[in-house]
Amino acid sequence: CSSDLAAWGAVLAGPVIIATAGLSALLVAALKVTPASPLPVAGTTGGLALNLLSGAVLAPLGEELLFRGVATTAWVRSIGARGGIVRAALLFSLMHVLFLSGDSFGQALGLVTVGFVGRLPVALALGWVYVRRGSIWAPVGLHATFNAVLLVLAELGASGG
């Protein structure tokens, strides 16, 4: 059942968030850059609801169809599971940093490095979940939960809660 698969993926969000946060914190400290949030903190309940709709529903559905449903499937068929998962993870991470910029080349390079490398744990987990479960719903559940938790935490952090 698709809801069982989505729930299975959602359960993995906690460990993936911890791994991603730890790696990103190390990168931010080492490179001395702080990336902006992909979605700005809303400051209102309605704004948070819109951020959750776009960041935890629409984006995971679209991205999982593209990166796991199309890319991972094609690469797994041609080069095997490990190679397919890694290639799709690299593409996923690359697509999330294409439009980053900075005030200097060094700052831009640091932001791109943090964004790219910092997304690899979740990208690899999404691919692994997809291949392991054989359904798009498991990575959708992981991706949606991952994004929702981060959006809510960012909102709470900005409001002092």
XYZ file of C-alpha atoms in Angstrom:
161
model
C 0.000 0.000 0.000
C 1.363 3.445 -0.916
C 0.661 4.950 2.522
C 2.645 2.161 4.219
C 5.572 2.808 1.889
C 5.397 6.565 2.481
C 5.306 5.973 6.247
C 8.298 3.621 5.964
C 10.229 6.390 4.213
C 9.048 9.016 6.706
C 10.465 7.018 9.630
C 13.935 7.397 8.130
C 13.727 11.202 8.087
C 15.085 11.584 11.644
C 18.407 9.805 11.093
C 18.826 11.435 7.683
C 18.214 14.899 9.160
C 20.809 14.225 11.861
C 23.398 13.064 9.302
C 22.669 15.995 6.995
C 22.728 18.560 9.807
C 26.013 17.228 11.168
C 27.731 17.247 7.788
C 26.341 20.681 6.919
C 27.453 22.131 10.268
C 30.991 20.859 9.681
C 31.029 22.348 6.172
C 29.635 25.702 7.334
C 32.270 25.895 10.087
C 35.121 24.880 7.795
C 34.155 27.094 4.862
C 32.813 30.005 6.930
C 29.710 30.510 4.801
C 26.051 30.277 5.762
C 23.622 29.354 3.012
C 20.228 30.993 2.899
C 17.156 28.834 3.368
C 15.619 27.723 0.055
C 12.251 28.906 1.384
C 12.200 32.051 3.489
C 10.723 31.870 6.972
C 7.087 32.891 6.606
C 6.339 34.401 10.005
C 2.634 33.584 9.716
C 0.570 30.428 9.926
C -0.708 30.946 6.386
C 2.811 31.475 5.081
C 4.036 28.348 6.823
C 1.134 26.405 5.291
C 2.152 27.628 1.816
C 5.798 26.748 2.481
C 4.730 23.277 3.608
C 2.535 22.825 0.527
C 5.331 23.800 -1.840
C 8.311 22.396 0.085
C 6.851 19.269 1.672
C 4.210 18.201 -0.854
C 4.762 19.560 -4.361
C 8.580 19.579 -4.453
C 8.979 16.023 -3.093
C 6.427 14.649 -5.547
C 7.998 16.343 -8.554
C 11.592 15.742 -7.543
C 11.052 12.097 -6.667
C 9.317 11.427 -9.968
C 12.267 12.979 -11.818
C 15.279 11.928 -9.756
C 14.152 8.494 -8.586
C 11.335 7.542 -10.964
C 13.223 8.530 -14.116
C 16.948 9.025 -13.433
C 17.555 6.350 -10.809
C 15.429 3.815 -12.681
C 17.324 4.384 -15.931
C 20.760 4.295 -14.321
C 19.993 1.255 -12.166
C 18.956 -0.618 -15.315
C 22.119 0.325 -17.163
C 24.857 0.372 -14.488
C 23.385 -1.321 -11.428
C 21.892 -0.192 -8.119
C 24.960 1.379 -6.505
C 25.968 3.375 -9.577
C 22.394 4.422 -10.301
C 21.829 5.642 -6.756
C 25.121 7.581 -6.720
C 24.584 9.190 -10.138
C 21.048 10.270 -9.300
C 22.232 11.621 -5.923
C 24.939 13.678 -7.632
C 22.408 15.034 -10.134
C 19.934 15.830 -7.334
C 22.583 17.727 -5.371
C 23.825 19.554 -8.464
C 20.340 20.712 -9.440
C 19.863 22.211 -5.976
C 22.933 24.467 -6.266
C 22.786 25.624 -9.888
C 21.562 29.101 -9.078
C 23.534 29.832 -5.918
C 25.755 32.885 -5.945
C 27.836 34.950 -3.578
C 29.539 38.304 -3.191
C 32.857 36.785 -4.280
C 34.058 33.690 -6.089
C 35.254 32.198 -2.789
C 31.940 32.781 -1.069
C 30.005 31.376 -4.038
C 32.254 28.312 -4.144
C 31.773 27.793 -0.401
C 27.981 28.098 -0.677
C 27.884 25.673 -3.606
C 30.113 23.222 -1.720
C 27.955 23.363 1.414
C 24.769 23.022 -0.636
C 26.045 20.209 -2.834
C 27.882 18.085 -0.266
C 25.298 18.828 2.418
C 22.528 17.357 0.250
C 24.352 14.131 -0.558
C 23.222 12.207 2.565
C 19.536 12.805 1.860
C 20.014 12.247 -1.878
C 21.739 8.906 -1.289
C 19.111 7.885 1.268
C 16.300 8.747 -1.148
C 17.869 6.595 -3.847
C 18.518 3.713 -1.480
C 14.929 3.824 -0.190
C 13.604 3.858 -3.752
C 15.666 0.872 -4.862
C 15.098 -1.022 -1.607
C 11.316 -0.591 -1.625
C 10.765 -0.558 -5.387
C 8.213 2.218 -5.125
C 8.264 5.976 -5.544
C 6.135 6.371 -2.387
C 8.887 5.459 0.065
C 11.252 8.253 -1.044
C 8.307 10.650 -1.317
C 7.514 9.928 2.351
C 11.147 10.465 3.374
C 11.550 13.614 1.264
C 8.260 15.164 2.400
C 8.978 14.489 6.072
C 12.581 15.699 5.774
C 11.467 18.983 4.202
C 8.489 19.462 6.553
C 10.594 18.991 9.687
C 13.222 21.447 8.450
C 10.585 24.025 7.483
C 8.883 23.800 10.870
C 12.207 23.954 12.735
C 13.247 27.029 10.735
C 9.924 28.686 11.526
C 10.235 27.856 15.223
C 13.817 29.100 15.285
C 12.861 32.408 13.690
C 9.973 32.937 16.108
C 12.069 32.062 19.150
C 10.002 28.929 19.849
